[in-house]
CSV table of C-alpha atoms in Angstrom, one decimal:
chain,number,residue,atom,x,y,z
A,254,UNK,CA,0.0,0.0,0.0
A,255,UNK,CA,1.5,3.3,-1.0
A,256,UNK,CA,0.4,6.7,0.5
A,257,UNK,CA,1.4,9.9,-1.2
A,258,UNK,CA,0.0,13.3,-0.2
A,259,UNK,CA,-0.8,15.6,-3.1
A,260,UNK,CA,1.2,18.8,-2.9
A,261,UNK,CA,-0.7,21.8,-1.5
A,262,UNK,CA,-3.9,19.9,-0.8
A,263,UNK,CA,-5.6,18.0,1.9
A,264,UNK,CA,-5.7,15.0,-0.3
A,265,UNK,CA,-4.1,11.6,-0.2
A,266,UNK,CA,-3.8,9.2,-3.1
A,267,UNK,CA,-3.6,5.5,-2.3
A,268,UNK,CA,-2.6,2.7,-4.6
A,269,UNK,CA,-3.9,-0.6,-3.3
A,270,UNK,CA,-3.0,-3.9,-4.9
A,271,UNK,CA,-5.6,-6.5,-5.6
A,272,UNK,CA,-4.0,-8.7,-2.9
A,273,UNK,CA,-4.7,-6.0,-0.3
A,274,UNK,CA,-8.2,-5.6,-1.5
A,275,UNK,CA,-9.2,-9.3,-1.1
A,276,UNK,CA,-11.8,-9.8,1.6
A,277,UNK,CA,-10.9,-6.6,3.5
A,278,UNK,CA,-12.8,-3.5,4.6
A,279,UNK,CA,-10.8,-0.4,5.2
A,280,UNK,CA,-11.8,1.8,8.1
A,281,UNK,CA,-10.6,5.2,7.1
A,282,UNK,CA,-11.5,6.8,10.3
A,283,UNK,CA,-9.2,4.5,12.2
A,284,UNK,CA,-6.2,5.8,10.3
A,285,UNK,CA,-7.3,9.4,10.9
A,286,UNK,CA,-8.5,10.3,7.5
A,287,UNK,CA,-11.9,11.8,6.7
A,288,UNK,CA,-13.4,9.3,4.4
A,289,UNK,CA,-15.1,9.3,1.1
A,290,UNK,CA,-17.7,6.7,2.3
A,291,UNK,CA,-16.4,3.7,0.5
A,292,UNK,CA,-16.0,0.1,1.4
A,293,UNK,CA,-13.8,-2.0,-0.8
A,294,UNK,CA,-14.3,-5.7,-1.4
A,295,UNK,CA,-13.3,-8.3,-3.9
A,296,UNK,CA,-16.0,-7.2,-6.4
A,297,UNK,CA,-14.3,-3.9,-7.0
A,298,UNK,CA,-10.8,-5.2,-7.0
A,299,UNK,CA,-8.5,-4.9,-9.9
A,300,UNK,CA,-4.8,-5.4,-10.5
A,301,UNK,CA,-4.3,-1.8,-9.3
A,302,UNK,CA,-7.0,0.4,-8.0
A,303,UNK,CA,-6.7,4.2,-7.3
A,304,UNK,CA,-8.9,5.7,-4.6
A,305,UNK,CA,-9.1,9.4,-3.7
A,306,UNK,CA,-9.4,10.1,0.0
A,307,UNK,CA,-9.4,13.5,1.7
A,308,UNK,CA,-8.1,14.6,5.1
A,309,UNK,CA,-9.3,17.5,7.2
A,310,UNK,CA,-6.8,20.3,7.6
A,311,UNK,CA,-5.0,20.4,10.9
A,312,UNK,CA,-7.1,22.6,13.2
A,313,UNK,CA,-6.7,26.2,12.2
A,314,UNK,CA,-4.0,25.5,9.6
A,315,UNK,CA,-4.2,27.0,6.1
A,316,UNK,CA,-3.6,24.6,3.2
A,317,UNK,CA,-0.4,25.5,1.2
A,318,UNK,CA,-2.3,26.2,-1.9
A,319,UNK,CA,-4.6,28.7,-0.2
A,320,UNK,CA,-1.9,30.7,1.7
A,321,UNK,CA,-1.5,33.0,-1.3
A,322,UNK,CA,-5.0,34.4,-0.7
A,323,UNK,CA,-4.2,35.6,2.9
A,324,UNK,CA,-2.7,39.1,3.0
A,325,UNK,CA,0.3,39.8,5.2
A,326,UNK,CA,-0.5,43.5,5.5
A,327,UNK,CA,-3.3,45.9,4.8
A,328,UNK,CA,-4.5,49.5,4.9
A,329,UNK,CA,-7.6,49.9,7.0
A,330,UNK,CA,-10.2,52.7,7.4
A,331,UNK,CA,-9.8,55.3,10.0
A,332,UNK,CA,-11.9,55.2,13.1
A,333,UNK,CA,-12.6,51.4,12.9
A,334,UNK,CA,-11.1,48.8,15.3
A,335,UNK,CA,-11.7,45.1,15.4
A,336,UNK,CA,-11.1,41.9,17.4
A,337,UNK,CA,-11.4,38.2,17.2
A,338,UNK,CA,-12.1,36.3,20.4
A,339,UNK,CA,-12.3,32.7,21.4
A,340,UNK,CA,-15.6,31.7,23.0
A,341,UNK,CA,-16.0,28.0,22.2
A,342,UNK,CA,-19.4,28.3,20.7
A,343,UNK,CA,-18.9,24.9,19.2
A,344,UNK,CA,-17.7,22.4,21.8
A,345,UNK,CA,-15.0,21.1,19.5
A,346,UNK,CA,-13.4,24.5,19.1
A,347,UNK,CA,-11.0,24.7,22.0
A,348,UNK,CA,-8.7,27.6,20.9
A,349,UNK,CA,-9.7,29.4,17.7
A,350,UNK,CA,-11.5,32.8,17.6
A,351,UNK,CA,-15.2,32.5,17.0
A,352,UNK,CA,-16.5,35.9,18.0
A,353,UNK,CA,-15.7,38.9,15.8
A,354,UNK,CA,-16.4,42.5,16.8
A,355,UNK,CA,-16.1,45.5,14.4
A,356,UNK,CA,-16.6,48.9,16.0
A,357,UNK,CA,-16.3,52.6,14.9
A,358,UNK,CA,-15.3,55.4,17.2
A,359,UNK,CA,-18.1,57.5,15.8
A,360,UNK,CA,-21.6,56.9,14.4
A,361,UNK,CA,-21.8,55.3,11.0
A,362,UNK,CA,-24.2,55.1,8.1
A,363,UNK,CA,-25.1,51.6,7.3
A,364,UNK,CA,-26.8,49.3,4.7
A,365,UNK,CA,-27.2,45.6,4.3
A,366,UNK,CA,-28.5,43.0,1.9
A,367,UNK,CA,-30.1,39.9,3.5
A,368,UNK,CA,-31.0,36.3,2.5
A,369,UNK,CA,-34.2,35.6,0.7
A,370,UNK,CA,-34.6,32.3,2.3
A,371,UNK,CA,-38.0,32.1,4.1
A,372,UNK,CA,-36.5,30.6,7.2
A,373,UNK,CA,-34.5,33.7,8.1
A,374,UNK,CA,-32.3,33.4,11.1
A,375,UNK,CA,-32.9,35.5,14.3
A,376,UNK,CA,-29.9,37.8,13.6
A,377,UNK,CA,-31.1,38.6,10.1
A,378,UNK,CA,-34.5,39.6,11.5
A,379,UNK,CA,-33.0,41.7,14.3
A,380,UNK,CA,-30.4,43.4,12.1
A,381,UNK,CA,-33.0,44.3,9.5
A,382,UNK,CA,-35.3,45.8,12.1
A,383,UNK,CA,-32.4,47.8,13.5
A,384,UNK,CA,-31.5,49.3,10.1
A,385,UNK,CA,-35.2,50.1,9.5
A,386,UNK,CA,-35.8,51.8,12.9
A,387,UNK,CA,-32.6,53.8,12.5
A,388,UNK,CA,-33.1,54.5,8.8
A,389,UNK,CA,-29.5,53.3,8.4
A,390,UNK,CA,-27.9,56.0,10.5
A,391,UNK,CA,-26.2,56.0,13.9
A,392,UNK,CA,-24.7,52.5,13.8
A,393,UNK,CA,-21.6,51.8,15.8
A,394,UNK,CA,-20.7,48.1,15.6
A,395,UNK,CA,-21.2,44.6,14.1
A,396,UNK,CA,-20.9,41.5,16.2
A,397,UNK,CA,-20.6,38.1,14.6
A,398,UNK,CA,-20.3,34.6,16.1
A,399,UNK,CA,-19.5,31.4,14.2
A,400,UNK,CA,-20.2,27.8,15.2
A,401,UNK,CA,-24.0,28.3,15.6
A,402,UNK,CA,-26.3,30.0,13.1
A,403,UNK,CA,-29.0,30.9,15.7
A,404,UNK,CA,-31.5,30.0,12.9
A,405,UNK,CA,-34.9,28.2,13.4
A,406,UNK,CA,-34.4,28.8,17.1
A,407,UNK,CA,-37.8,30.4,17.9
A,408,UNK,CA,-38.4,33.3,20.3
A,409,UNK,CA,-35.3,32.4,22.3
A,410,UNK,CA,-33.2,32.9,19.3
A,411,UNK,CA,-34.6,36.4,18.8
A,412,UNK,CA,-33.9,37.2,22.5
A,413,UNK,CA,-30.4,35.9,22.2
A,414,UNK,CA,-29.7,38.1,19.1
A,415,UNK,CA,-31.0,41.2,20.9
A,416,UNK,CA,-28.9,40.3,24.0
A,417,UNK,CA,-25.8,40.2,21.8
A,418,UNK,CA,-26.5,43.6,20.4
A,419,UNK,CA,-27.4,45.2,23.7
A,420,UNK,CA,-24.3,43.9,25.4
A,421,UNK,CA,-22.1,45.4,22.6
A,422,UNK,CA,-24.0,48.7,23.0
A,423,UNK,CA,-23.2,48.7,26.7
A,424,UNK,CA,-19.6,48.0,26.1
A,425,UNK,CA,-19.2,50.8,23.6
A,426,UNK,CA,-21.2,53.5,25.3
A,427,UNK,CA,-19.9,55.3,28.3
A,428,UNK,CA,-23.4,56.4,29.3
A,429,UNK,CA,-26.5,54.2,30.1
A,430,UNK,CA,-27.9,52.6,27.0
A,431,UNK,CA,-31.6,52.7,26.3
A,432,UNK,CA,-33.3,49.4,25.3
A,433,UNK,CA,-34.1,50.6,21.8
A,434,UNK,CA,-33.0,51.1,19.2
A,435,UNK,CA,-29.7,49.3,19.2
A,436,UNK,CA,-26.6,50.7,17.4
A,437,UNK,CA,-25.2,47.2,16.7
A,438,UNK,CA,-25.9,44.7,13.9
A,439,UNK,CA,-25.7,41.0,14.7
A,440,UNK,CA,-24.7,38.1,12.5
A,441,UNK,CA,-24.3,34.4,13.2
A,442,UNK,CA,-23.1,31.4,11.2
A,443,UNK,CA,-22.8,27.7,11.8
A,444,UNK,CA,-25.2,24.8,12.5
A,445,UNK,CA,-28.9,25.5,12.0
A,446,UNK,CA,-31.5,24.6,14.6
A,447,UNK,CA,-29.3,24.7,17.7
A,448,UNK,CA,-29.5,27.3,20.4
A,449,UNK,CA,-26.7,29.6,21.0
A,450,UNK,CA,-24.6,29.1,24.2
A,451,UNK,CA,-25.6,32.7,24.9
A,452,UNK,CA,-24.1,33.0,28.4
A,453,UNK,CA,-20.7,32.1,27.1
A,454,UNK,CA,-21.0,34.6,24.2
A,455,UNK,CA,-22.3,37.5,26.4
A,456,UNK,CA,-19.6,36.9,29.0
A,457,UNK,CA,-16.9,37.3,26.3
A,458,UNK,CA,-18.2,40.5,24.6
A,459,UNK,CA,-16.7,42.9,27.1
A,460,UNK,CA,-13.3,41.2,26.5
A,461,UNK,CA,-13.8,41.4,22.8
A,462,UNK,CA,-14.4,45.1,23.2
A,463,UNK,CA,-11.4,45.6,25.4
A,464,UNK,CA,-9.1,44.1,22.8
A,465,UNK,CA,-10.3,46.1,19.9
A,466,UNK,CA,-7.4,47.2,17.7
A,467,UNK,CA,-6.8,48.7,14.3
A,468,UNK,CA,-3.8,46.5,13.3
A,469,UNK,CA,-3.6,44.1,10.4
A,470,UNK,CA,-3.3,41.2,12.9
A,471,UNK,CA,-6.6,42.2,14.5
A,472,UNK,CA,-8.4,42.4,11.2
A,473,UNK,CA,-7.1,39.0,10.3
A,474,UNK,CA,-8.2,37.6,13.7
A,475,UNK,CA,-11.7,39.0,13.1
A,476,UNK,CA,-11.8,37.4,9.6
A,477,UNK,CA,-10.7,34.1,11.1
A,478,UNK,CA,-13.4,34.3,13.8
A,479,UNK,CA,-16.3,34.2,11.4
A,480,UNK,CA,-15.0,31.1,9.6
A,481,UNK,CA,-16.8,27.7,9.7
A,482,UNK,CA,-15.7,25.2,7.1
A,483,UNK,CA,-13.5,27.8,5.5
A,484,UNK,CA,-9.9,26.8,5.0
A,485,UNK,CA,-8.6,30.4,5.1
A,486,UNK,CA,-9.8,33.8,6.4
A,487,UNK,CA,-11.0,36.1,3.7
A,488,UNK,CA,-9.8,39.7,4.1
A,489,UNK,CA,-9.1,42.5,1.7
A,490,UNK,CA,-8.3,46.2,2.0
A,491,UNK,CA,-7.7,49.0,-0.5
A,492,UNK,CA,-7.3,52.7,-0.8
A,493,UNK,CA,-9.0,55.1,-3.2
A,494,UNK,CA,-9.7,58.7,-4.0
A,495,UNK,CA,-12.8,60.5,-5.2
A,496,UNK,CA,-13.2,63.1,-7.9
A,497,UNK,CA,-14.3,65.9,-5.5
A,498,UNK,CA,-11.4,65.2,-3.1
A,499,UNK,CA,-8.4,64.1,-5.1
A,500,UNK,CA,-6.1,64.9,-2.2
A,501,UNK,CA,-7.9,62.7,0.3
A,502,UNK,CA,-7.1,59.0,0.5
A,503,UNK,CA,-10.0,56.8,1.6
A,504,UNK,CA,-9.8,53.2,2.8
A,505,UNK,CA,-12.1,50.3,2.3
A,506,UNK,CA,-11.8,46.9,4.1
A,507,UNK,CA,-13.8,43.8,3.7
A,508,UNK,CA,-14.0,40.4,5.3
A,509,UNK,CA,-16.2,37.5,4.4
A,510,UNK,CA,-16.9,33.8,5.2
A,511,UNK,CA,-18.3,31.0,3.2
A,512,UNK,CA,-17.2,27.8,1.6
A,513,UNK,CA,-20.5,25.8,1.2
A,514,UNK,CA,-24.2,26.4,0.9
A,515,UNK,CA,-23.3,29.1,-1.6
A,516,UNK,CA,-25.8,30.3,-4.2
A,517,UNK,CA,-27.8,33.5,-4.5
A,518,UNK,CA,-29.7,35.1,-2.9
A,519,UNK,CA,-27.2,35.0,-1.3
A,520,UNK,CA,-25.4,31.9,0.1
A,521,UNK,CA,-24.3,30.8,3.5
A,522,UNK,CA,-21.9,33.6,3.6
A,523,UNK,CA,-21.4,36.8,5.6
A,524,UNK,CA,-19.7,39.9,4.2
A,525,UNK,CA,-18.8,43.0,6.0
A,526,UNK,CA,-17.4,46.2,4.5
A,527,UNK,CA,-16.1,49.2,6.3
A,528,UNK,CA,-15.0,52.5,4.8
A,529,UNK,CA,-14.0,55.9,6.2
A,530,UNK,CA,-15.6,57.7,3.2
A,531,UNK,CA,-18.6,60.0,4.0
A,532,UNK,CA,-21.6,58.2,2.5
A,533,UNK,CA,-25.1,58.6,4.0
A,534,UNK,CA,-27.4,55.6,4.2
A,535,UNK,CA,-29.5,56.9,1.4
A,536,UNK,CA,-26.6,56.5,-1.0
A,537,UNK,CA,-25.1,53.4,0.6
A,538,UNK,CA,-28.2,51.2,0.0
A,539,UNK,CA,-28.2,51.5,-3.8
A,540,UNK,CA,-24.4,51.3,-4.0
A,541,UNK,CA,-24.3,48.1,-2.0
A,542,UNK,CA,-27.2,46.5,-3.8
A,543,UNK,CA,-25.6,47.1,-7.2
A,544,UNK,CA,-22.2,45.8,-6.0
A,545,UNK,CA,-23.7,42.6,-4.3
A,546,UNK,CA,-25.8,41.8,-7.4
A,547,UNK,CA,-22.6,41.6,-9.5
A,548,UNK,CA,-20.5,39.9,-6.9
A,549,UNK,CA,-22.0,37.9,-3.9
A,550,UNK,CA,-25.2,37.3,-5.9
A,551,UNK,CA,-23.1,36.1,-8.9
A,552,UNK,CA,-21.3,33.2,-7.3
A,553,UNK,CA,-22.3,29.6,-6.7
A,554,UNK,CA,-20.7,26.6,-5.0
A,555,UNK,CA,-23.5,24.1,-4.5
A,556,UNK,CA,-26.8,25.8,-5.3
A,557,UNK,CA,-28.0,26.2,-1.7
A,558,UNK,CA,-29.2,29.5,-0.2
A,559,UNK,CA,-28.7,29.8,3.5
A,560,UNK,CA,-30.9,31.2,6.4
A,561,UNK,CA,-28.2,33.6,7.5
A,562,UNK,CA,-26.8,35.4,4.5
A,563,UNK,CA,-25.9,39.0,5.2
A,564,UNK,CA,-23.6,41.5,3.5
A,565,UNK,CA,-23.4,44.8,5.4
A,566,UNK,CA,-21.4,48.0,5.0
A,567,UNK,CA,-20.5,50.7,7.5
A,568,UNK,CA,-19.3,54.2,6.5
A,569,UNK,CA,-18.1,56.6,9.2
A,570,UNK,CA,-16.7,59.5,7.2
A,571,UNK,CA,-13.6,59.7,9.4
A,572,UNK,CA,-11.4,60.5,6.4
A,573,UNK,CA,-13.4,63.7,5.7
A,574,UNK,CA,-14.4,65.2,2.4
A,575,UNK,CA,-17.8,66.1,0.9
A,576,UNK,CA,-20.6,63.6,1.6
A,577,UNK,CA,-21.7,61.4,-1.4
A,578,UNK,CA,-25.3,62.5,-1.3
A,579,UNK,CA,-26.2,60.7,-4.6
A,580,UNK,CA,-25.1,57.4,-6.1
A,581,UNK,CA,-25.4,59.0,-9.6
A,582,UNK,CA,-23.0,61.9,-8.8
A,583,UNK,CA,-19.4,61.8,-10.0
A,584,UNK,CA,-18.3,60.6,-6.6
A,585,UNK,CA,-21.1,58.2,-6.4
A,586,UNK,CA,-20.3,56.6,-9.8
A,587,UNK,CA,-16.6,56.4,-8.8
A,588,UNK,CA,-17.4,54.7,-5.5
A,589,UNK,CA,-19.8,52.4,-7.3
A,590,UNK,CA,-17.1,51.1,-9.6
A,591,UNK,CA,-14.6,50.8,-6.7
A,592,UNK,CA,-17.1,49.0,-4.4
A,593,UNK,CA,-18.3,46.6,-7.1
A,594,UNK,CA,-14.8,45.6,-8.2
A,595,UNK,CA,-13.8,45.1,-4.5
A,596,UNK,CA,-16.9,43.0,-3.7
A,597,UNK,CA,-16.2,40.8,-6.8
A,598,UNK,CA,-12.7,40.1,-5.6
A,599,UNK,CA,-13.8,39.4,-2.1
A,600,UNK,CA,-16.7,37.1,-3.2
A,601,UNK,CA,-14.4,35.2,-5.5
A,602,UNK,CA,-12.3,34.2,-2.5
A,603,UNK,CA,-15.4,32.4,-1.3
A,604,UNK,CA,-15.5,30.4,-4.5
A,605,UNK,CA,-11.8,29.7,-4.4
A,606,UNK,CA,-12.5,28.2,-0.9
A,607,UNK,CA,-15.5,26.2,-2.1
A,608,UNK,CA,-15.9,23.0,-0.1
A,609,UNK,CA,-13.8,20.4,-1.9
A,610,UNK,CA,-13.2,22.6,-4.9
A,611,UNK,CA,-10.4,21.9,-7.3
A,612,UNK,CA,-11.3,24.5,-9.9
A,613,UNK,CA,-12.2,28.2,-10.0
A,614,UNK,CA,-14.4,28.9,-13.0
A,615,UNK,CA,-15.7,32.1,-14.5
A,616,UNK,CA,-18.6,31.8,-16.9
A,617,UNK,CA,-19.0,34.8,-19.2
A,618,UNK,CA,-22.2,35.1,-21.2
A,619,UNK,CA,-21.8,37.7,-24.0
A,620,UNK,CA,-23.8,39.2,-26.8
A,621,UNK,CA,-27.1,38.7,-24.9
A,622,UNK,CA,-30.3,40.6,-25.5
A,623,UNK,CA,-30.4,41.9,-21.9
A,624,UNK,CA,-28.4,41.6,-18.7
A,625,UNK,CA,-31.1,39.6,-16.8
A,626,UNK,CA,-31.1,36.9,-19.5
A,627,UNK,CA,-27.3,36.8,-19.5
A,628,UNK,CA,-27.1,36.4,-15.8
A,629,UNK,CA,-29.9,33.8,-15.6
A,630,UNK,CA,-28.0,31.7,-18.2
A,631,UNK,CA,-24.7,32.1,-16.5
A,632,UNK,CA,-26.4,31.0,-13.2
A,633,UNK,CA,-27.8,27.9,-14.8
A,634,UNK,CA,-24.4,26.8,-16.0
A,635,UNK,CA,-22.8,27.6,-12.7
A,636,UNK,CA,-25.2,25.5,-10.6
A,637,UNK,CA,-25.4,22.5,-13.0
A,638,UNK,CA,-24.2,19.4,-11.2
A,639,UNK,CA,-23.4,17.8,-14.6
A,640,UNK,CA,-21.2,20.7,-15.6
A,641,UNK,CA,-19.5,20.9,-12.3
A,642,UNK,CA,-18.7,17.1,-12.1
A,643,UNK,CA,-17.5,17.1,-15.7
A,644,UNK,CA,-15.0,19.9,-14.9
A,645,UNK,CA,-13.8,18.0,-11.8
A,646,UNK,CA,-13.3,14.9,-14.1
A,647,UNK,CA,-11.4,17.2,-16.6
A,648,UNK,CA,-14.0,16.1,-19.2
A,649,UNK,CA,-14.6,18.7,-22.0
A,650,UNK,CA,-18.3,17.7,-22.2
A,651,UNK,CA,-19.5,21.0,-23.7
A,652,UNK,CA,-23.0,19.5,-24.4
A,653,UNK,CA,-23.7,19.8,-20.7
A,654,UNK,CA,-23.0,23.6,-20.9
A,655,UNK,CA,-25.3,23.9,-23.9
A,656,UNK,CA,-28.0,21.9,-22.1
A,657,UNK,CA,-27.9,24.4,-19.2
A,658,UNK,CA,-28.2,27.3,-21.6
A,659,UNK,CA,-31.2,25.7,-23.2
A,660,UNK,CA,-33.3,25.0,-20.1
A,661,UNK,CA,-32.8,28.4,-18.6
A,662,UNK,CA,-36.1,30.2,-18.1
A,663,UNK,CA,-35.8,33.6,-19.7
A,664,UNK,CA,-38.6,36.2,-20.3
A,665,UNK,CA,-37.7,36.9,-23.9
A,666,UNK,CA,-38.2,33.8,-26.1
A,667,UNK,CA,-35.7,35.2,-28.5
A,668,UNK,CA,-32.9,35.5,-25.9
A,669,UNK,CA,-31.5,32.2,-27.0
A,670,UNK,CA,-31.1,31.2,-30.6
A,671,UNK,CA,-29.5,27.8,-31.1
A,672,UNK,CA,-28.2,28.8,-34.6
A,673,UNK,CA,-26.4,31.9,-33.1
A,674,UNK,CA,-24.9,30.3,-30.0
A,675,UNK,CA,-21.2,29.7,-29.6
A,676,UNK,CA,-19.3,28.0,-26.7
A,677,UNK,CA,-15.5,28.2,-25.9
A,678,UNK,CA,-13.0,27.4,-23.2
A,679,UNK,CA,-10.8,30.4,-22.6
A,680,UNK,CA,-7.4,29.5,-20.9
A,681,UNK,CA,-6.2,31.9,-18.2
A,682,UNK,CA,-2.6,31.9,-19.6
A,683,UNK,CA,-3.6,34.1,-22.5
A,684,UNK,CA,-3.4,31.4,-25.2
A,685,UNK,CA,-6.2,31.4,-27.8
A,686,UNK,CA,-9.6,30.2,-26.8
A,687,UNK,CA,-10.7,26.7,-27.7
A,688,UNK,CA,-13.8,26.9,-29.8
A,689,UNK,CA,-16.2,24.1,-29.2
A,690,UNK,CA,-19.4,25.3,-30.9
A,691,UNK,CA,-19.6,28.2,-33.4
A,692,UNK,CA,-23.0,29.7,-34.3
A,693,UNK,CA,-24.7,26.4,-33.6
A,694,UNK,CA,-22.2,24.3,-35.5
A,695,UNK,CA,-19.8,21.9,-33.6
A,696,UNK,CA,-16.1,22.5,-34.2
A,697,UNK,CA,-13.4,20.0,-34.7
A,698,UNK,CA,-11.4,20.6,-31.6
A,699,UNK,CA,-8.2,19.1,-30.1
A,700,UNK,CA,-9.2,16.7,-27.3
A,701,UNK,CA,-5.7,16.8,-25.8
A,702,UNK,CA,-5.6,20.6,-25.7
A,703,UNK,CA,-9.0,20.6,-24.0
A,704,UNK,CA,-7.6,18.2,-21.3
A,705,UNK,CA,-4.6,20.4,-20.8
A,706,UNK,CA,-6.8,23.4,-20.3
A,707,UNK,CA,-8.9,21.5,-17.8
A,708,UNK,CA,-5.9,20.4,-15.9
A,709,UNK,CA,-5.4,23.9,-14.6
A,710,UNK,CA,-7.0,25.3,-11.4
A,711,UNK,CA,-8.7,28.2,-13.3
A,712,UNK,CA,-10.8,28.4,-16.4
A,713,UNK,CA,-13.2,30.6,-18.2
A,714,UNK,CA,-16.2,29.3,-20.1
A,715,UNK,CA,-17.5,31.8,-22.7
A,716,UNK,CA,-21.0,31.5,-24.1
A,717,UNK,CA,-21.7,33.9,-27.0
A,718,UNK,CA,-25.5,34.1,-27.5
A,719,UNK,CA,-25.2,36.2,-30.6
A,720,UNK,CA,-28.5,38.0,-29.9
A,721,UNK,CA,-27.5,41.3,-28.4
A,722,UNK,CA,-24.8,43.3,-26.7
A,723,UNK,CA,-25.2,42.7,-23.0
A,724,UNK,CA,-22.9,40.6,-20.8
A,725,UNK,CA,-22.9,38.9,-17.4
A,726,UNK,CA,-20.4,37.1,-15.4
A,727,UNK,CA,-20.7,34.3,-12.8
A,728,UNK,CA,-18.0,32.6,-10.7
A,729,UNK,CA,-18.3,29.0,-9.5
A,730,UNK,CA,-16.3,25.9,-8.7
A,731,UNK,CA,-16.5,22.2,-9.5
A,732,UNK,CA,-18.0,19.3,-7.4
A,733,UNK,CA,-15.6,16.8,-6.0
A,734,UNK,CA,-15.7,13.8,-3.7
A,735,UNK,CA,-14.5,15.9,-0.8
A,736,UNK,CA,-17.6,18.1,-1.0
A,737,UNK,CA,-19.7,15.1,-0.1
A,738,UNK,CA,-17.3,14.1,2.7
A,739,UNK,CA,-17.3,17.6,4.3
A,740,UNK,CA,-21.1,17.9,4.3
A,741,UNK,CA,-21.7,14.3,5.4
A,742,UNK,CA,-19.4,15.0,8.4
A,743,UNK,CA,-20.5,18.6,9.0
A,744,UNK,CA,-22.1,18.3,12.5
A,745,UNK,CA,-19.4,15.9,13.8
């Protein structure tokens, strides 16, 4: 029996001879490897069999192949400080941070986009109400726990979410805090249907507040604290200027979590943005909605939409400058472009960390009659299990792509014309695209070149509808054996 770990991945490849396979069952758990549920007997034996097994990363460790996505420095918005604290929300977590706190030294404008799942978690309900009551103004903090979603937890779940917010309010304010309205948004992520260990969480919030800091290490700890099955913390930061204040440098930071149950609207993900630009809530809402529609609502890992999805933004204006009172002003348009691009990059980290993923795929639908049709078609391709498994198997089965295009429900019957549709694989190395279908006619294509393209970790699928001028993008990953393993073992 030969064991060889694949470089940069939590994967082991085992070659087992037929002699070893005879009349034996292999207990993968006994050798400390998370198993792809498989029992091997004589009926499946061959002269040499190759079986893919996957191991869980060492607790808190980041796989070698994912380390490049974790920044070692950053530039963060003025007036914000953050912390990541260990609570032990999940009993198995004995040392990693699982409570994140993000706070501003002054009141913020805020906006958020929430899940459309009908079973909305208690923190989603409470945070939405907070934003409505305050009309998006006067927010000071966001508190997030991982390890328990506080979803489908009844009235007690609502009380627990309110308690988390009020405890943060008390820690931040130097004067007595009224019961309503809170200035804190609440988020939770983890297992659905289990109550929060609320006493443990509330007891650690004062400590989380006392350790607030503005360093890169603190931001990284906060990003780590919101992870569940994520293999790396997702954190980005950038600086920018605006047309009305070319001499003022603004900062934008973002952290996110998500690796599974990912599909609009949105997915089991949390996203938090913070900026020191002066943006009132009336402008933040449309800016965030536009950015999320083209980023977090344009990614898919497994087609599931969670009960807890929330993407929120805080803007405290600490860097100064003229307020952006309209999203259509010169400053508003500039910020829209910056925020959308930033959100796309952050959301793509979620796809790159997809549970069991071996490929990062962009599907680009071009020459469409309208944007909605293009996005709907891109979404169909991205969530197709047949497309995703073919990519995992490095099988250039473009008929599955075309099938997904054809069954997409679109409002305009003329949005898809089979005689005008083209499909290509576009390599990320800049080499020419591999045309598979051109205006409804299959091409003679090089099978070996297709396999070489599919060997890579990144790929673009281009679908030219030939019916218009609009374009939409979607980002997704493949389906692997490890995805099944992770989700079969999730609660344990």
